[in-house]
Amino acid sequence: MTNMDAPSTSNGTSTSAQDAAAQKQPVRRAPLGIDTINKRVIKSEYAVRGEIVQLAQKIAKEVESGQHNHPFDKVVWCNIGNPQILGQKPITYFRQVLALCECPQLLSHPNIRELFPEDVIARAQLLTKQIPGGLGAYSESAGALIIRQLVAASITKRDGYPADPDNIYMTDGASPAVHYMMDLLLREPTDAMMVPIPQYPLYSATLTLYGGTLAPYLLDEGAGWGLDVEHLRLQLAKARREGLCVRAMVVINPGNPTGQCLSYQNMRDVLTFCRDEQLVLIADEVYQANIYVGNKEFFSFKKVACAMGLEDQVPLVSLHSISKGFIGECGRRGGYMEVTGFPEPVKDQILKLASINLCPNLSGQICCALMMNPPQPGEASYELYRKEKSDILGSLKRRAELLVGALNRLEGVSCNAAEGALYAFPRVTLPEAAVAAAKKLGKQPDWLYCKELLEATGIVVVPGSGFGQADGTFHFRTTFLPSEEDIGRVVEALSAFHAAFLKRHGGLTTAAVAASAAAANGTHAGQ
Amino acid sequence: MRKEATRLVSALLRAGNNGVSTSWAVGGTRLKSAMPQPDEKKDEDLHAKEGKVLHPHLLNENVVKTQYAVRGELYLRAEQLRKEGKEIIFTNVGNPHALGAKPLTFTRQVLALCAAPFLLDHPKVEDMFPADAIARAKKILASFKGGVGAYTDSRGNPLVREEVARFIEKRDGVPSNPDHIFLTDGASVAVRLCLNAMIRHDRDSVLVPIPQYPLYSASIRLYGGTLVGYFLDERRGWGLSVEELQRALQESREEGKLVRGLVFINPGNPTGQCLSKENLQELIKLAYQEKIVLMADEVYQENVYQDERPFVSAKKVMWEMGEPYRSHVELLSFHTVSKGTAGECGLRGGYVEMTNIHPGAIEEVYKCASINLSPNTMGQIALSVLVNPPKPGDPSYDQYTKEKASELVSLRRRRHMVTDGFNALDGVTCNFTEGAMYSFPQIKLPAKALEAAKAAGKAGDVFYCLKLLEATGISTVPGSGFGQEEGTFHLRTTILPREEVMTTFVEKFDKFHKDFMKQYS
């Protein structure tokens, strides 16, 4: 009898009786011990829900119980783009249609028209009729046909280039699409993907989980987190020299955590680069509705690729989600990916992967179709929809400006404008004493800053080290999602904490501030 | 350049702040072993073929080799025929609503109110919804901070996990800890979370019944592990014998495999048998002696159609066996809203309960769950209603109980119609469907049919099922997708067509089979 699946140590619960038994039998060890599970699982890191967040969950429990010594009465979750938990209201039209689809017997209730507008009823009737078996039946694994048709039609309208329902795969949020691409493309540890630094840790986490390698390219903080194609070439060449087989490139536009929007010309350059270097382009476009500056506009990579005639030459995956935008339906788990330039046999493999989980949830699918096909002028729900949308986007813009403005007024803090998405990613110069104190704890200095911020104010943010940052710089990511009533208090609490933190740790020297700025601006220096 | 590379790598390696070694595998860390050797393929060959990066030959081998028959060749052909306008009876997958089953009214009322909470403030709401649905929706919304549009904890909402734990305690008379319960988008996701954590390399193996539900073969393949089959005994009503398990275990160990897990499906899919308490005790002893994680797929626990062996959970049996089993055998049990009488497949709700699992391993599963943020909220709410239904005296109690009971009684009748229908055919034998939603008859194919199948490049059962589909529109799954003893041929059909169409279903099958046998005799 072998006992090879239980190396190293037991889980520490053995008693002398068990030890005696072990004389006869091999030592009893848990097949699912921490030392015997998949190492790729253990190595995978996901900072958005990492150690700081776990500490925050513990504190939140204490605060809720009423028995605590924390100097605040509420935990403010700025670690994650989860708008509705901070009070953002769902778009009425979406929820009305969903309620009728979820409970279709309401459609035949005599009072239905007193509760629901005409266009909502019509839309729900269409969907319940066209989705075989309704919400309670598995749909096709790629998503119900009517849903994919609606999504394809709206992409066609958005881009001015045709989209094919057979190229659309509905997903439970955008994250599963990333899992599919990692699973599909990564064969061995030397297979790599180019990922922006700073990045959304979904990419680093799944790369580790699927056993690939992250080949980084740096966004230039000194140039508003710009993406420099010359730098891409150098990083790719370097990765290849190191023996990596670079399979794909990830672009997040608008950026997470960095908030920048790519220009049309920049996107053309990226596409040319991917064509020349034979890379799959994974375009994370989940923040496409979140743009706050008048001189920037969202273009999809699909549109630019079609305009350049590259749609067959660059395999492109475009991700979208109902969790972001002004919709914020995170809990619904809805999203889609559109693939272009993918050979049919490869698409068959994606479909097979999707089929193992049977199908994405139907509420999320419906919500996604509604997001892409909102009420039109003249329809009963249009005015309310338009108002809710512009209120939320207008408020997000105000909150982004308020937060970024306040951050830039703090000593040693500098923050690029949040052109899009839902985040600010300020660079914080930390006192040397704080850096030393963190080192003593075996922690990152930005982790220490975020932990002390949490303990002093209840504000939960994510350390920049979870996203990656240039050496010698420290950042954190915060959403600007607290409501307009709350954001003022958040800014005040953050500012007061920052001043106290600097004071407690011996203050900033001019040299430290200059060194931090140089490190941020020197990202691409010497190349 | 070099300096910058070193700087960047060190920045990335330090990114993980919990001290777990290299959390990011960045260029350079694994290069020595991976540097191309002279006799290896050149990088260009690995990178692109015929000008394509995304060439089918250049994909992850584990993906390409994975097979998932429930949505395989037969299903794709059926979808194609449907698009061409042919009427298809989808009995390939346990998808009750697609065949006309109605959702449970109370569940959907609660879902609608949670989706559109502004209805709760409407003066007419009490005309349209019963008081207990309104009260339940309010309770759920109070617990789902931010409503159904916010991510929940990655393990699922705490209230629902608490309700699941109380449900298990009531069912089994055994304590259950909500911290060991993870809610998921259907049970498949739960199974995959666990397999991903268990499987490290291709020597890691999982014992799986043959015939099996292909989720297991597909996921094990996808995560790069090895499936070790143990045969269920068709002649003894698809019985599970420990001797056969021992044989499979022994053989795989002789081949140098490390057996990590043992899957059993109770009631069985596709085989429909219900395990006895004694059978479960034997499994638990084996898992203890051989140090194997038990994976109890109990998603059909409500679907039991005989009275001799009511459903009993592995957890309950393990608890009743006392020590050392009670606190040592590592058990993962799975449940879902997709099956039972709710049949809410499209909502994607399910859970895994982890008993006697190392806390560190649970933490790791939590982290993996967090990479997908959270399970969908509607699935969680449907699960809440499943495990905490209306109580006697509540306004919806009678209707809810009646809807469930009549579906269950109807399923009992339908499995009779299907099993009897198959057994009436020449060359077909079929065990009784004791539980679950399927019938898995054996078809004795004539030599001529096998020759024709071979000529068409198909396995015998695939050939039969394709002919059945073309002739009748009945979409089934060939037995080869589930595994079967060599030289035998089966198919799986659900017992889910509604009673009013079941007679036609059986007649169509009957006619097709007779024609087929005539043609190939």
Short mmCIF file of N, CA, C and O in Angstrom, two decimals, chain A residues 139-225:
data_model
loop_
_atom_site.label_atom_id
_atom_site.label_comp_id
_atom_site.label_asym_id
_atom_site.label_seq_id
_atom_site.Cartn_x
_atom_site.Cartn_y
_atom_site.Cartn_z
N SER A 139 -29.99 26.91 -20.74
CA SER A 139 -30.00 27.38 -22.13
C SER A 139 -28.88 26.68 -22.88
O SER A 139 -28.15 25.87 -22.31
N GLU A 140 -28.73 27.00 -24.16
CA GLU A 140 -27.52 26.58 -24.86
C GLU A 140 -26.33 27.03 -24.04
O GLU A 140 -26.38 28.07 -23.39
N SER A 141 -25.22 26.28 -24.13
CA SER A 141 -24.08 26.60 -23.27
C SER A 141 -23.47 27.96 -23.62
O SER A 141 -22.89 28.63 -22.77
N ALA A 142 -23.60 28.40 -24.86
CA ALA A 142 -23.08 29.71 -25.24
C ALA A 142 -24.05 30.82 -24.83
O ALA A 142 -23.73 32.00 -24.95
N GLY A 143 -25.21 30.44 -24.33
CA GLY A 143 -26.24 31.42 -24.00
C GLY A 143 -27.43 31.24 -24.93
O GLY A 143 -27.28 30.74 -26.06
N ALA A 144 -28.61 31.65 -24.47
CA ALA A 144 -29.83 31.49 -25.28
C ALA A 144 -29.66 32.25 -26.59
O ALA A 144 -29.10 33.34 -26.62
N LEU A 145 -30.19 31.66 -27.66
CA LEU A 145 -30.01 32.26 -28.98
C LEU A 145 -30.55 33.69 -29.05
O LEU A 145 -29.87 34.59 -29.55
N ILE A 146 -31.74 33.92 -28.53
CA ILE A 146 -32.34 35.26 -28.61
C ILE A 146 -31.44 36.28 -27.90
O ILE A 146 -31.28 37.41 -28.37
N ILE A 147 -30.83 35.86 -26.79
CA ILE A 147 -29.95 36.77 -26.04
C ILE A 147 -28.73 37.11 -26.91
O ILE A 147 -28.34 38.28 -27.04
N ARG A 148 -28.14 36.08 -27.53
CA ARG A 148 -26.94 36.33 -28.33
C ARG A 148 -27.28 37.17 -29.56
O ARG A 148 -26.49 38.00 -30.00
N GLN A 149 -28.48 36.96 -30.09
CA GLN A 149 -28.90 37.79 -31.23
C GLN A 149 -29.04 39.25 -30.81
O GLN A 149 -28.60 40.16 -31.53
N LEU A 150 -29.65 39.47 -29.65
CA LEU A 150 -29.82 40.84 -29.17
C LEU A 150 -28.46 41.50 -28.92
O LEU A 150 -28.24 42.66 -29.26
N VAL A 151 -27.55 40.74 -28.33
CA VAL A 151 -26.22 41.29 -28.04
C VAL A 151 -25.49 41.60 -29.35
O VAL A 151 -24.91 42.68 -29.52
N ALA A 152 -25.55 40.66 -30.29
CA ALA A 152 -24.85 40.86 -31.57
C ALA A 152 -25.40 42.09 -32.29
O ALA A 152 -24.64 42.90 -32.85
N ALA A 153 -26.72 42.23 -32.27
CA ALA A 153 -27.32 43.38 -32.96
C ALA A 153 -26.84 44.69 -32.34
O ALA A 153 -26.56 45.67 -33.06
N SER A 154 -26.71 44.71 -31.03
CA SER A 154 -26.30 45.97 -30.39
C SER A 154 -24.82 46.26 -30.62
O SER A 154 -24.43 47.42 -30.71
N ILE A 155 -24.00 45.21 -30.71
CA ILE A 155 -22.58 45.45 -31.03
C ILE A 155 -22.48 46.02 -32.45
O ILE A 155 -21.72 46.96 -32.70
N THR A 156 -23.25 45.45 -33.35
CA THR A 156 -23.27 45.94 -34.73
C THR A 156 -23.61 47.43 -34.75
O THR A 156 -22.97 48.22 -35.45
N LYS A 157 -24.58 47.80 -33.94
CA LYS A 157 -25.01 49.19 -33.88
C LYS A 157 -23.92 50.06 -33.26
O LYS A 157 -23.64 51.17 -33.74
N ARG A 158 -23.29 49.56 -32.22
CA ARG A 158 -22.25 50.34 -31.52
C ARG A 158 -21.06 50.61 -32.43
O ARG A 158 -20.53 51.72 -32.50
N ASP A 159 -20.62 49.57 -33.16
CA ASP A 159 -19.36 49.66 -33.90
C ASP A 159 -19.53 50.03 -35.37
O ASP A 159 -18.58 50.46 -36.01
N GLY A 160 -20.72 49.79 -35.91
CA GLY A 160 -20.88 49.97 -37.33
C GLY A 160 -20.27 48.84 -38.15
O GLY A 160 -20.07 48.97 -39.36
N TYR A 161 -19.92 47.76 -37.49
CA TYR A 161 -19.44 46.56 -38.20
C TYR A 161 -20.23 45.37 -37.69
O TYR A 161 -20.61 45.34 -36.52
N PRO A 162 -20.47 44.39 -38.57
CA PRO A 162 -21.37 43.30 -38.17
C PRO A 162 -20.80 42.44 -37.05
O PRO A 162 -19.60 42.20 -36.98
N ALA A 163 -21.68 41.97 -36.17
CA ALA A 163 -21.32 40.98 -35.14
C ALA A 163 -22.21 39.76 -35.36
O ALA A 163 -23.37 39.89 -35.72
N ASP A 164 -21.63 38.59 -35.13
CA ASP A 164 -22.31 37.33 -35.42
C ASP A 164 -22.68 36.65 -34.09
O ASP A 164 -21.79 36.44 -33.25
N PRO A 165 -23.97 36.30 -33.89
CA PRO A 165 -24.35 35.64 -32.63
C PRO A 165 -23.52 34.39 -32.34
O PRO A 165 -23.34 34.03 -31.18
N ASP A 166 -23.00 33.73 -33.40
CA ASP A 166 -22.18 32.54 -33.18
C ASP A 166 -20.80 32.87 -32.63
O ASP A 166 -20.04 31.98 -32.25
N ASN A 167 -20.44 34.15 -32.63
CA ASN A 167 -19.16 34.56 -32.04
C ASN A 167 -19.32 35.09 -30.61
O ASN A 167 -18.38 35.58 -30.01
N ILE A 168 -20.55 35.02 -30.11
CA ILE A 168 -20.84 35.56 -28.77
C ILE A 168 -21.01 34.40 -27.80
O ILE A 168 -21.74 33.44 -28.10
N TYR A 169 -20.36 34.48 -26.68
CA TYR A 169 -20.53 33.50 -25.60
C TYR A 169 -20.95 34.27 -24.36
O TYR A 169 -20.21 35.12 -23.86
N MET A 170 -22.16 33.98 -23.87
CA MET A 170 -22.61 34.62 -22.64
C MET A 170 -21.87 33.96 -21.47
O MET A 170 -21.58 32.75 -21.51
N THR A 171 -21.58 34.74 -20.43
CA THR A 171 -20.80 34.22 -19.30
C THR A 171 -21.38 34.74 -17.98
O THR A 171 -22.07 35.75 -17.97
N ASP A 172 -21.07 34.05 -16.88
CA ASP A 172 -21.48 34.49 -15.54
C ASP A 172 -20.54 35.61 -15.08
O ASP A 172 -19.62 35.38 -14.30
N GLY A 173 -20.76 36.83 -15.53
CA GLY A 173 -19.80 37.92 -15.31
C GLY A 173 -18.68 37.79 -16.34
O GLY A 173 -18.65 36.83 -17.11
N ALA A 174 -17.77 38.75 -16.38
CA ALA A 174 -16.70 38.68 -17.39
C ALA A 174 -15.58 37.71 -16.97
O ALA A 174 -14.86 37.20 -17.81
N SER A 175 -15.45 37.44 -15.68
CA SER A 175 -14.32 36.63 -15.22
C SER A 175 -14.23 35.24 -15.88
O SER A 175 -13.13 34.82 -16.25
N PRO A 176 -15.35 34.51 -16.05
CA PRO A 176 -15.22 33.19 -16.67
C PRO A 176 -14.59 33.24 -18.07
O PRO A 176 -13.91 32.31 -18.48
N ALA A 177 -14.80 34.34 -18.78
CA ALA A 177 -14.21 34.47 -20.11
C ALA A 177 -12.69 34.46 -20.01
O ALA A 177 -11.99 33.86 -20.85
N VAL A 178 -12.17 35.11 -18.98
CA VAL A 178 -10.72 35.12 -18.77
C VAL A 178 -10.24 33.70 -18.44
O VAL A 178 -9.23 33.23 -18.97
N HIS A 179 -10.99 33.00 -17.62
CA HIS A 179 -10.65 31.61 -17.32
C HIS A 179 -10.60 30.78 -18.61
O HIS A 179 -9.68 30.00 -18.82
N TYR A 180 -11.60 30.95 -19.47
CA TYR A 180 -11.61 30.18 -20.73
C TYR A 180 -10.34 30.44 -21.53
O TYR A 180 -9.72 29.51 -22.05
N MET A 181 -9.95 31.69 -21.64
CA MET A 181 -8.80 32.01 -22.49
C MET A 181 -7.51 31.46 -21.89
O MET A 181 -6.64 30.97 -22.60
N MET A 182 -7.40 31.52 -20.57
CA MET A 182 -6.21 30.97 -19.92
C MET A 182 -6.15 29.46 -20.15
O MET A 182 -5.12 28.89 -20.50
N ASP A 183 -7.29 28.81 -19.93
CA ASP A 183 -7.35 27.36 -20.06
C ASP A 183 -7.00 26.93 -21.48
O ASP A 183 -6.28 25.96 -21.72
N LEU A 184 -7.50 27.71 -22.44
CA LEU A 184 -7.30 27.39 -23.85
C LEU A 184 -5.85 27.58 -24.29
O LEU A 184 -5.29 26.76 -25.00
N LEU A 185 -5.25 28.68 -23.85
CA LEU A 185 -3.97 29.09 -24.43
C LEU A 185 -2.74 28.57 -23.69
O LEU A 185 -1.68 28.46 -24.27
N LEU A 186 -2.88 28.30 -22.40
CA LEU A 186 -1.68 27.96 -21.62
C LEU A 186 -1.46 26.46 -21.61
O LEU A 186 -2.33 25.70 -21.20
N ARG A 187 -0.28 26.04 -22.09
CA ARG A 187 0.02 24.62 -22.15
C ARG A 187 1.09 24.22 -21.17
O ARG A 187 1.13 23.11 -20.68
N GLU A 188 2.03 25.13 -20.92
CA GLU A 188 3.13 24.80 -20.02
C GLU A 188 3.64 26.09 -19.40
O GLU A 188 3.28 27.17 -19.84
N PRO A 189 4.50 25.97 -18.38
CA PRO A 189 4.91 27.17 -17.63
C PRO A 189 5.57 28.24 -18.49
O PRO A 189 5.56 29.41 -18.13
N THR A 190 6.14 27.86 -19.62
CA THR A 190 6.80 28.87 -20.45
C THR A 190 5.82 29.60 -21.36
O THR A 190 6.20 30.54 -22.05
N ASP A 191 4.57 29.18 -21.38
CA ASP A 191 3.56 29.95 -22.13
C ASP A 191 3.21 31.18 -21.30
O ASP A 191 2.94 31.08 -20.11
N ALA A 192 3.21 32.33 -21.98
CA ALA A 192 3.07 33.58 -21.23
C ALA A 192 2.03 34.49 -21.85
O ALA A 192 1.65 34.33 -23.02
N MET A 193 1.55 35.42 -21.05
CA MET A 193 0.69 36.49 -21.57
C MET A 193 1.25 37.82 -21.13
O MET A 193 1.71 37.97 -19.99
N MET A 194 1.18 38.79 -22.04
CA MET A 194 1.59 40.14 -21.69
C MET A 194 0.43 40.81 -20.96
O MET A 194 -0.70 40.82 -21.44
N VAL A 195 0.74 41.33 -19.79
CA VAL A 195 -0.30 41.91 -18.94
C VAL A 195 0.21 43.28 -18.48
O VAL A 195 1.40 43.41 -18.16
N PRO A 196 -0.66 44.30 -18.48
CA PRO A 196 -0.20 45.61 -18.05
C PRO A 196 0.12 45.60 -16.55
O PRO A 196 -0.50 44.88 -15.79
N ILE A 197 1.10 46.39 -16.17
CA ILE A 197 1.40 46.63 -14.75
C ILE A 197 1.25 48.13 -14.53
O ILE A 197 1.91 48.90 -15.22
N PRO A 198 0.38 48.60 -13.67
CA PRO A 198 -0.51 47.83 -12.79
C PRO A 198 -1.63 47.14 -13.58
O PRO A 198 -2.06 47.64 -14.62
N GLN A 199 -2.10 46.02 -13.04
CA GLN A 199 -3.12 45.20 -13.69
C GLN A 199 -4.23 44.87 -12.72
O GLN A 199 -4.08 44.99 -11.52
N TYR A 200 -5.32 44.37 -13.25
CA TYR A 200 -6.39 43.81 -12.43
C TYR A 200 -5.96 42.39 -12.07
O TYR A 200 -5.68 41.59 -12.95
N PRO A 201 -5.91 42.05 -10.77
CA PRO A 201 -5.27 40.78 -10.36
C PRO A 201 -5.98 39.52 -10.83
O PRO A 201 -5.44 38.44 -10.67
N LEU A 202 -7.16 39.65 -11.43
CA LEU A 202 -7.76 38.48 -12.06
C LEU A 202 -6.77 37.84 -13.02
O LEU A 202 -6.68 36.62 -13.14
N TYR A 203 -6.00 38.68 -13.72
CA TYR A 203 -5.07 38.14 -14.74
C TYR A 203 -3.91 37.41 -14.10
O TYR A 203 -3.58 36.29 -14.49
N SER A 204 -3.27 38.02 -13.11
CA SER A 204 -2.15 37.32 -12.47
C SER A 204 -2.64 36.05 -11.77
O SER A 204 -2.00 35.01 -11.83
N ALA A 205 -3.81 36.13 -11.14
CA ALA A 205 -4.33 34.98 -10.39
C ALA A 205 -4.63 33.81 -11.32
O ALA A 205 -4.25 32.67 -11.06
N THR A 206 -5.29 34.09 -12.44
CA THR A 206 -5.64 32.99 -13.34
C THR A 206 -4.40 32.48 -14.08
O THR A 206 -4.30 31.29 -14.35
N LEU A 207 -3.46 33.36 -14.39
CA LEU A 207 -2.22 32.89 -15.02
C LEU A 207 -1.53 31.87 -14.11
O LEU A 207 -1.05 30.83 -14.58
N THR A 208 -1.48 32.15 -12.82
CA THR A 208 -0.86 31.22 -11.89
C THR A 208 -1.68 29.93 -11.80
O THR A 208 -1.14 28.83 -11.85
N LEU A 209 -2.99 30.10 -11.69
CA LEU A 209 -3.87 28.95 -11.52
C LEU A 209 -3.76 27.99 -12.71
O LEU A 209 -3.78 26.77 -12.54
N TYR A 210 -3.64 28.51 -13.90
CA TYR A 210 -3.57 27.66 -15.09
C TYR A 210 -2.12 27.35 -15.50
O TYR A 210 -1.88 26.80 -16.57
N GLY A 211 -1.18 27.76 -14.65
CA GLY A 211 0.20 27.32 -14.85
C GLY A 211 0.95 28.05 -15.95
O GLY A 211 1.86 27.48 -16.55
N GLY A 212 0.62 29.31 -16.23
CA GLY A 212 1.38 30.09 -17.21
C GLY A 212 2.24 31.15 -16.53
O GLY A 212 2.38 31.16 -15.31
N THR A 213 2.80 32.02 -17.35
CA THR A 213 3.72 33.03 -16.84
C THR A 213 3.25 34.42 -17.26
O THR A 213 2.78 34.60 -18.38
N LEU A 214 3.42 35.37 -16.35
CA LEU A 214 3.04 36.73 -16.65
C LEU A 214 4.24 37.47 -17.24
O LEU A 214 5.29 37.55 -16.61
N ALA A 215 4.08 37.97 -18.46
CA ALA A 215 5.11 38.80 -19.08
C ALA A 215 4.63 40.24 -19.00
O ALA A 215 3.68 40.62 -19.68
N PRO A 216 5.23 41.04 -18.15
CA PRO A 216 4.66 42.36 -17.86
C PRO A 216 5.01 43.42 -18.90
O PRO A 216 6.06 43.35 -19.54
N TYR A 217 4.13 44.38 -19.09
CA TYR A 217 4.51 45.65 -19.69
C TYR A 217 4.00 46.75 -18.77
O TYR A 217 2.96 46.61 -18.15
N LEU A 218 4.80 47.81 -18.66
CA LEU A 218 4.47 48.84 -17.68
C LEU A 218 3.70 49.98 -18.32
O LEU A 218 4.04 50.45 -19.40
N LEU A 219 2.65 50.40 -17.63
CA LEU A 219 1.97 51.63 -18.04
C LEU A 219 2.76 52.78 -17.44
O LEU A 219 3.32 52.68 -16.35
N ASP A 220 2.82 53.88 -18.17
CA ASP A 220 3.69 54.99 -17.78
C ASP A 220 2.92 55.99 -16.93
O ASP A 220 2.12 56.79 -17.43
N GLU A 221 3.17 55.95 -15.63
CA GLU A 221 2.42 56.81 -14.71
C GLU A 221 2.64 58.28 -15.03
O GLU A 221 1.73 59.09 -14.93
N GLY A 222 3.89 58.60 -15.41
CA GLY A 222 4.22 60.00 -15.72
C GLY A 222 3.48 60.51 -16.95
O GLY A 222 3.37 61.72 -17.15
N ALA A 223 2.98 59.61 -17.78
CA ALA A 223 2.24 60.02 -18.99
C ALA A 223 0.79 59.59 -18.86
O ALA A 223 0.20 59.04 -19.80
N GLY A 224 0.21 59.79 -17.69
CA GLY A 224 -1.22 59.46 -17.49
C GLY A 224 -1.50 57.99 -17.69
O GLY A 224 -2.52 57.62 -18.27
N TRP A 225 -0.59 57.13 -17.25
CA TRP A 225 -0.72 55.67 -17.41
C TRP A 225 -0.79 55.27 -18.88
O TRP A 225 -1.54 54.37 -19.26
#
